[in-house]
Short mmCIF file of C-alpha atoms and ligand atoms in Angstrom, two decimals:
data_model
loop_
_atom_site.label_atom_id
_atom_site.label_comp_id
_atom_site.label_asym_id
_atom_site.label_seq_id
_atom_site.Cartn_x
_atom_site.Cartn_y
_atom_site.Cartn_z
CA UNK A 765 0.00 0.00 0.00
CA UNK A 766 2.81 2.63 1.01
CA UNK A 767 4.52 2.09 -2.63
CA UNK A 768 1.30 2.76 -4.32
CA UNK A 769 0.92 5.82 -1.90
CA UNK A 770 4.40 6.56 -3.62
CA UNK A 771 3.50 5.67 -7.09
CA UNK A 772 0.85 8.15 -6.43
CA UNK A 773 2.37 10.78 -4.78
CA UNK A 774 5.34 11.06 -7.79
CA UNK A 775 2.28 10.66 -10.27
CA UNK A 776 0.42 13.70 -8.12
CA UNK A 777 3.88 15.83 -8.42
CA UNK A 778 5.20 15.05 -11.68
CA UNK A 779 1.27 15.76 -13.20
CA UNK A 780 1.71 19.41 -11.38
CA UNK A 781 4.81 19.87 -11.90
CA UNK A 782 3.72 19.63 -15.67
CA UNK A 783 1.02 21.90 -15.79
CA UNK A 784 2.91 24.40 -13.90
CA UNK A 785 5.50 24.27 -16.87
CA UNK A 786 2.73 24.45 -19.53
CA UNK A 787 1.59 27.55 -17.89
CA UNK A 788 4.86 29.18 -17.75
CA UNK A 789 5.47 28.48 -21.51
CA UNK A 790 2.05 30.12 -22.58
CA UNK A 791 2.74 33.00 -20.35
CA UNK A 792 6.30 33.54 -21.79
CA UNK A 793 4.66 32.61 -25.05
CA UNK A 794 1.96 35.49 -24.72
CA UNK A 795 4.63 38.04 -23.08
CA UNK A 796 6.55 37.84 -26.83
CA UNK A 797 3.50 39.44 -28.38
CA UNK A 798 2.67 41.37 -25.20
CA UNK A 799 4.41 44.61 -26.25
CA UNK A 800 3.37 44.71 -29.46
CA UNK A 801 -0.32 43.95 -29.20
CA UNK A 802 -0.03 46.81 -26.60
CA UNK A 803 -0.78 44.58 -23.32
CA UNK A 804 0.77 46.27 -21.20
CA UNK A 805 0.17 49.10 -19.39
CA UNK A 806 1.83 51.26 -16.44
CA UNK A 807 -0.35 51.75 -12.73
CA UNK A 808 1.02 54.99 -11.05
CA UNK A 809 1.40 54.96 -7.32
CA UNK A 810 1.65 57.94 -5.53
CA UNK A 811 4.04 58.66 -2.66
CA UNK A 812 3.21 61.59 -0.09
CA UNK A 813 5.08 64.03 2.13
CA UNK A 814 3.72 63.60 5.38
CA UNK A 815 4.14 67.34 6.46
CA UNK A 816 2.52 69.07 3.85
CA UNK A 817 -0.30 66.11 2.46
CA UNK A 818 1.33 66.79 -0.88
CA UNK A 819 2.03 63.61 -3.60
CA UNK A 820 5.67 64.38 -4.42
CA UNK A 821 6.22 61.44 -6.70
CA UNK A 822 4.43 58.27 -8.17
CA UNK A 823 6.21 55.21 -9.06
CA UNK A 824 5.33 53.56 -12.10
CA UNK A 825 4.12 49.75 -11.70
CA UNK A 826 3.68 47.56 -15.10
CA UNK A 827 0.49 45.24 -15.43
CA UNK A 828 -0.36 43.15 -17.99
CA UNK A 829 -3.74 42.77 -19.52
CA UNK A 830 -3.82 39.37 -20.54
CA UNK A 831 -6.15 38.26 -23.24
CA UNK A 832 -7.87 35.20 -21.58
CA UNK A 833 -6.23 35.92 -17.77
CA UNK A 834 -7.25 39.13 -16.90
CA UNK A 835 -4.28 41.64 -15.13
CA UNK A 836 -1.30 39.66 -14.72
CA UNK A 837 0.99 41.06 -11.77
CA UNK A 838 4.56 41.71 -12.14
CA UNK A 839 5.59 39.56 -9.46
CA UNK A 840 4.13 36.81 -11.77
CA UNK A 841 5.50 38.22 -15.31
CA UNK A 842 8.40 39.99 -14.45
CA UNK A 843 10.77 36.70 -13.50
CA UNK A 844 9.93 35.21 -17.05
CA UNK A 845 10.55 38.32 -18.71
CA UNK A 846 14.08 38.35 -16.77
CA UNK A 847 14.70 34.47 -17.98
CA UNK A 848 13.63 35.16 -21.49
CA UNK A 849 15.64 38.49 -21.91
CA UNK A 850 12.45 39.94 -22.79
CA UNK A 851 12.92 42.19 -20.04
CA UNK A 852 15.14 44.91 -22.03
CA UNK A 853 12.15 45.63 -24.34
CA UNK A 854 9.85 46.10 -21.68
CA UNK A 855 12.28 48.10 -19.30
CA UNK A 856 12.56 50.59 -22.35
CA UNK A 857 8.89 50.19 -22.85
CA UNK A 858 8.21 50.84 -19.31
CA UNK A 859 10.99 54.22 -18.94
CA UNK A 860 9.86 55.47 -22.24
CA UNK A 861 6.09 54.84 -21.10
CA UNK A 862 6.83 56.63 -18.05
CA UNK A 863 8.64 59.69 -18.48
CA UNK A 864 6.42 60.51 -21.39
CA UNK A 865 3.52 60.32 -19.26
CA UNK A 866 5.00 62.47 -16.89
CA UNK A 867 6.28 65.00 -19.50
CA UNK A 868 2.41 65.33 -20.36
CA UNK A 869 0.71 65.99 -17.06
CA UNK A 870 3.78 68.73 -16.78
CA UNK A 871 2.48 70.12 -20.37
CA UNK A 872 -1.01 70.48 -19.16
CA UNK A 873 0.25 72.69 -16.08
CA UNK A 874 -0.21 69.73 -13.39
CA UNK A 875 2.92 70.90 -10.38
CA UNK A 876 5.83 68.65 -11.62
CA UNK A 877 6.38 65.51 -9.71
CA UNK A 878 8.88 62.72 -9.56
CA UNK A 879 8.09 59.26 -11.45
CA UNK A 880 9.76 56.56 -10.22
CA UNK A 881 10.87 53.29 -12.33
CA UNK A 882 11.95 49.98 -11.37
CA UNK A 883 14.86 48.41 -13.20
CA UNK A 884 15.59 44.67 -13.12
CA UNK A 885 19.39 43.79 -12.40
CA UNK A 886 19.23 41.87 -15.49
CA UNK A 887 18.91 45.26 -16.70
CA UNK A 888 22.34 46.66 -15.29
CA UNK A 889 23.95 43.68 -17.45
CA UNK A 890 23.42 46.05 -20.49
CA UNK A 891 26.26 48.14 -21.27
CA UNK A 892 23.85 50.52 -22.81
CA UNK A 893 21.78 50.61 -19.97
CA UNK A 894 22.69 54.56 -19.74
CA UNK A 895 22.56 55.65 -23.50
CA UNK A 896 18.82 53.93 -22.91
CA UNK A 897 17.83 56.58 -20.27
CA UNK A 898 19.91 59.35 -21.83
CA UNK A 899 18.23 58.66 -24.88
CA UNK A 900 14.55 58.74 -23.51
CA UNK A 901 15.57 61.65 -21.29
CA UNK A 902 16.00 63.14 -24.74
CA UNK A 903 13.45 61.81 -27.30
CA UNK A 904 10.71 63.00 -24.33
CA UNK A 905 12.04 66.13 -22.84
CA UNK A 906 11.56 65.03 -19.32
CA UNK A 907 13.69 67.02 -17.42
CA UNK A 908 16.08 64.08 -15.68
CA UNK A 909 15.58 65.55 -12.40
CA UNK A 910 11.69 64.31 -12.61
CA UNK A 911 12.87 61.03 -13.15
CA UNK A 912 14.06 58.60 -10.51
CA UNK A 913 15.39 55.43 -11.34
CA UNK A 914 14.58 52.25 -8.40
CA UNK A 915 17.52 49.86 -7.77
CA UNK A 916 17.62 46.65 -5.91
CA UNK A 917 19.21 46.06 -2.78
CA UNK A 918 21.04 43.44 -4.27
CA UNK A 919 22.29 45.64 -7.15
CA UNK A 920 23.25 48.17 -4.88
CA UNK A 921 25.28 46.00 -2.54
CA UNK A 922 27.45 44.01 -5.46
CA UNK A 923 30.30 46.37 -5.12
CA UNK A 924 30.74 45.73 -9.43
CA UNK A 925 32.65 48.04 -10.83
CA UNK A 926 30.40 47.86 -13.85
CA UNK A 927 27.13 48.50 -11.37
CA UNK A 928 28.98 51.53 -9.37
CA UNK A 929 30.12 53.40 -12.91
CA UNK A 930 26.34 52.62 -14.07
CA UNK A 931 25.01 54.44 -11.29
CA UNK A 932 27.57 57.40 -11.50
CA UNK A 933 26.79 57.87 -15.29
CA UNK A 934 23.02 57.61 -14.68
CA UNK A 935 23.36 60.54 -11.86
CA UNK A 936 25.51 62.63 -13.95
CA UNK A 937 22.62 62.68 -16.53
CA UNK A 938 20.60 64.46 -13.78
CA UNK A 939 18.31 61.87 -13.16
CA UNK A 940 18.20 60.34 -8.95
CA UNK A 941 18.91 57.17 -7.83
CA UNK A 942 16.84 54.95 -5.09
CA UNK A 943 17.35 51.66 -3.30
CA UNK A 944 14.09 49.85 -3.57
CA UNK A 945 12.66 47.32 -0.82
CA UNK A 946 15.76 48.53 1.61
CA UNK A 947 16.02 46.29 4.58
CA UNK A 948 14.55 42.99 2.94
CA UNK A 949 17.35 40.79 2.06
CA UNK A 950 20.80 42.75 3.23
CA UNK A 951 21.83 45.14 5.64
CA UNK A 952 23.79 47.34 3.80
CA UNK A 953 23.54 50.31 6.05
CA UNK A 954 27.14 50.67 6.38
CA UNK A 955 27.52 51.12 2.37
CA UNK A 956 25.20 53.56 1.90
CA UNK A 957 27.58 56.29 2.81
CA UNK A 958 29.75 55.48 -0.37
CA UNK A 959 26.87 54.13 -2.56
CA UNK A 960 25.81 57.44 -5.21
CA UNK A 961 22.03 56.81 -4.07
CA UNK A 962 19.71 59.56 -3.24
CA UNK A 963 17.11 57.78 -1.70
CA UNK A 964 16.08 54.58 0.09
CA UNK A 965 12.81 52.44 0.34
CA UNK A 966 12.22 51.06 3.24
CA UNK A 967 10.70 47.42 2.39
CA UNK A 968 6.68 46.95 3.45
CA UNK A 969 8.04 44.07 5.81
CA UNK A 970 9.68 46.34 8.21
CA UNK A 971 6.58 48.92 8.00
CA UNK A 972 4.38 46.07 8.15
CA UNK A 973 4.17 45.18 12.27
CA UNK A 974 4.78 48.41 12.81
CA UNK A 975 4.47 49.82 15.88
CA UNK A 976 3.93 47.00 17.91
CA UNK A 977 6.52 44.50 17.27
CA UNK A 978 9.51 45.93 19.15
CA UNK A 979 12.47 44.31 17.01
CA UNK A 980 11.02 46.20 13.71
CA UNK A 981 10.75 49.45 15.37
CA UNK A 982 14.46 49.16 16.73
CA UNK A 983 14.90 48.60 12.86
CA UNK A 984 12.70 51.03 11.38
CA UNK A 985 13.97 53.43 13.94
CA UNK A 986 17.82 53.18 12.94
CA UNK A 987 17.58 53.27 9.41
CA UNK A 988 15.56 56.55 9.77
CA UNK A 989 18.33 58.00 11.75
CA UNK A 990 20.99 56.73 9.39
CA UNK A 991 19.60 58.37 6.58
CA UNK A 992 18.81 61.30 7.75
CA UNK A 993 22.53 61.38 8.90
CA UNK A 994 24.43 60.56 5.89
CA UNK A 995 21.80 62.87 3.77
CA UNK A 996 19.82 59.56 2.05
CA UNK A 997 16.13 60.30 1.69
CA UNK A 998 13.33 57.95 2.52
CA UNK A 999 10.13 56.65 1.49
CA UNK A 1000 8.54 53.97 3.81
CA UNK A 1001 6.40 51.82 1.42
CA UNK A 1002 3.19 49.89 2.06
CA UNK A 1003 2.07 52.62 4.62
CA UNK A 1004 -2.05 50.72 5.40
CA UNK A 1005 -2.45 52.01 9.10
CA UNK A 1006 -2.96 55.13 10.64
CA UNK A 1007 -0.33 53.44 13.45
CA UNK A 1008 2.01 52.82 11.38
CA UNK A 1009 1.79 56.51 10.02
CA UNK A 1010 1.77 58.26 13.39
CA UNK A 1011 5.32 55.80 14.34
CA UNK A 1012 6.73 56.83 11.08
CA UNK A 1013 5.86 60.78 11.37
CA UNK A 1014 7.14 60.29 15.07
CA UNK A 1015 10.58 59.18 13.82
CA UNK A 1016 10.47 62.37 11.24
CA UNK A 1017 9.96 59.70 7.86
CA UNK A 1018 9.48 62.72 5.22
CA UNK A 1019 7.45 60.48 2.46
CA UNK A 1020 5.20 57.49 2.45
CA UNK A 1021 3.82 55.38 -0.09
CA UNK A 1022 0.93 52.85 0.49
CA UNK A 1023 -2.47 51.89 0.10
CA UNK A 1024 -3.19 53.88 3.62
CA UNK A 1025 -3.35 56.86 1.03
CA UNK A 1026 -3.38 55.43 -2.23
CA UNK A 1027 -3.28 52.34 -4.32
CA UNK A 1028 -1.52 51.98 -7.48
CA UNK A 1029 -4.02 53.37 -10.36
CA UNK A 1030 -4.30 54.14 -13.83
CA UNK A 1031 -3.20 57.89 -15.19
CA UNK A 1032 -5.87 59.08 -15.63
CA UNK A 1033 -6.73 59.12 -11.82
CA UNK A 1034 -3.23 60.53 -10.98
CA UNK A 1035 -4.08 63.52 -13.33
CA UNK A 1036 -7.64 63.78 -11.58
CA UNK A 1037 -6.21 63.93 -8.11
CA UNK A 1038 -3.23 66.49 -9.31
CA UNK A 1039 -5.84 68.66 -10.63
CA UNK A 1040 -7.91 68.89 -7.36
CA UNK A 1041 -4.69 69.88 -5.45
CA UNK A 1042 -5.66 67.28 -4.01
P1 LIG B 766 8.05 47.28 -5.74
O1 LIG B 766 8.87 48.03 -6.71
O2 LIG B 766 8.56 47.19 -4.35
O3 LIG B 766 6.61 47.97 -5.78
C1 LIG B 766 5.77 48.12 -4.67
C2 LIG B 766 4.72 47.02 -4.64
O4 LIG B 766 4.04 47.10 -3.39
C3 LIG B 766 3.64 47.18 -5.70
O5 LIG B 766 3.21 45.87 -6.07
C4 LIG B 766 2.54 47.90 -4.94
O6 LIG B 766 1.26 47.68 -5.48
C5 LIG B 766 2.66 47.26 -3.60
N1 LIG B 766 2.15 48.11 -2.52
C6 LIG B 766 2.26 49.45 -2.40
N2 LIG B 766 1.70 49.89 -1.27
C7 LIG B 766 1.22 48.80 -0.62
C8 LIG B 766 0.51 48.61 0.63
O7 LIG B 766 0.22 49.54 1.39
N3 LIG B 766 0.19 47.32 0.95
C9 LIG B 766 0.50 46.27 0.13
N4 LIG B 766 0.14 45.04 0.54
N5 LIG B 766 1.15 46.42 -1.05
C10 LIG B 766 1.51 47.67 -1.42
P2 LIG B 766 3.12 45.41 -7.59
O8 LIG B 766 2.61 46.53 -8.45
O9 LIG B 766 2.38 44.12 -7.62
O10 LIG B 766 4.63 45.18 -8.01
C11 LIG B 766 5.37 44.14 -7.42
C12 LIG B 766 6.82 44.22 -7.83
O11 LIG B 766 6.99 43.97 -9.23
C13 LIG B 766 7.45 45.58 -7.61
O12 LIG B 766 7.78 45.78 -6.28
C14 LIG B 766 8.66 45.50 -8.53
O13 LIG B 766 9.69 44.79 -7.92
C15 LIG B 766 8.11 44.67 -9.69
N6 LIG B 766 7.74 45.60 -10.77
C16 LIG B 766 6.61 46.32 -10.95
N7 LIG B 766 6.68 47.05 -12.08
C17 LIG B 766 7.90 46.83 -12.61
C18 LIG B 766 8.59 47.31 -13.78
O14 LIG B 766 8.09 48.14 -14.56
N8 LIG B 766 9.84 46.81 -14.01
C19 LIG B 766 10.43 45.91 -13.15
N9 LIG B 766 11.67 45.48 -13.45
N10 LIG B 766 9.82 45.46 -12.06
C20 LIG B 766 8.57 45.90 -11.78
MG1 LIG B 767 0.35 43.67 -6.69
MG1 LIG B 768 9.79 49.75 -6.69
MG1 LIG B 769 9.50 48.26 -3.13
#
């Protein structure tokens, strides 16, 4: 009986294991024709100084609109896209998208704001990685200081030469330079001071227990006071209680991004809510 359980069990994997593959090949399959059949779309989320109520920024998120599936999220699209390589046309898709979008609501008068973009490290593997965001700095006429470009923590930590001369070159075309999702993975408080970044993150899993959890807020509490030390902005992201608000304004966090104020949404809202002031 137990080597029939067996037989079973290996049958039960293997015939899951299987459809998980077929599913990843349609999805890579559909992602090909994905930016040409105009799929894919950008979700602006808007980050807020807490002194003044103002949105100082929005960081652009990608979503697919899949055919048969509905919205696809990135956490689901975005690793094929970075095995396939298909993630240096949609990185350029996704700046390009971006700073155009945010060159328009400053045409129509809207008070300028930051728009933040998340490149992959697969990204950073492209030597022209710079002449891409030069070049879209130019072709739209975003002013680079509008646009902010989102690193990962483990990009920012590899001490690379290649990474570190990246970063330098992307800041000398104006443009700033954040660590996304800071706190998750390393601890890389100590390189911050020589790292060109202008800005940090801090990762919704340190926000997320927030103020009652006594370890996080020893955490929360000493990155705050780091940064503000060495001159590093920050953003706390996924802000969803007032608590968690009132610990971060207590411990003088300038910006917050999160679905306590807003969620990710389309651009048309943004341009709604920048025309009411607010
Ligand atoms: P991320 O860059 O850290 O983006 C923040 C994620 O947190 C977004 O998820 C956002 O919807 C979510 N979030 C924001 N506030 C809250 C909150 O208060 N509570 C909760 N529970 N969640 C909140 P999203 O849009 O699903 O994106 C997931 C990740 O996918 C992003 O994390 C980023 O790593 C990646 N991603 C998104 N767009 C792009 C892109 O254009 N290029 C690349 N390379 N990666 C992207
Ligand atoms: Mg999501
Ligand atoms: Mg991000
Ligand atoms: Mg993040």
């Amino acid at each position: 009986a137990s080597k029939e359980r067996g037989t079973n069990r290996y049958a039960f994997y293997s015939r899951e294991m299987r459809g998980e593959i077929q599913q990843k090949t349609i999805l890579i399959n559909g992602l090909y024709r994905a930016l040409e059949k105009q799929e894919l779309l950008l979700y602006y989320q808007p980050q807020v100084d807490i002194l003044t109520g103002r949105i100082t920024g929005v960081e652009a998120l990608i979503r697919w609109n899949h055919p048969g599936l509905g919205m696809v999220q990135p956490s689901v699209f975005i690793p094929l896209a970075e095995q396939s390589g298909l993630i240096h046309s949609i990185g350029e898709w996704v700046l390009r998208t971006a700073c155009e979008q945010n060159k328009r609501w400053q045409d129509i008068g809207l008070p300028p704001i930051r728009v933040a973009v998340n490149l992959s490290p697969e990204q950073f593997k492209n030597p022209k990685l710079v002449a891409i965001v030069k070049n879209v700095l130019e072709d739209t006429r975003l002013p680079p200081q509008y646009l902010e470009l989102e690193i990962t923590e483990s990009v920012a930590v590899k001490e690379a030469e290649t990474v570190i001369r990246s970063l330098r070159q992307l800041k000398e075309l104006g443009v700033s330079i954040a660590i996304d999702d800071f706190g998750s993975e390393y601890s890389s408080l100590g390189r911050l001071r020589s790292m060109p970044v202008d800005r940090i993150k801090m990762a919704m899993c340190l926000i997320q227990d927030l103020p009652t959890t006594p370890k996080d807020e020893a955490i929360a509490k000493a990155i705050l006071y780091l940064a503000r030390n060495i001159g590093v902005r920050v953003v706390a992201e996924g802000v969803e209680t007032e608590q968690q608000l009132e610990f971060l304004t207590r411990w003088s966090c300038r910006e917050v991004q999160g679905f306590y104020f807003y969620r990710p949404m389309p651009a048309e809202k943004v341009e709604e809510i920048l025309r009411q002031g607010q």
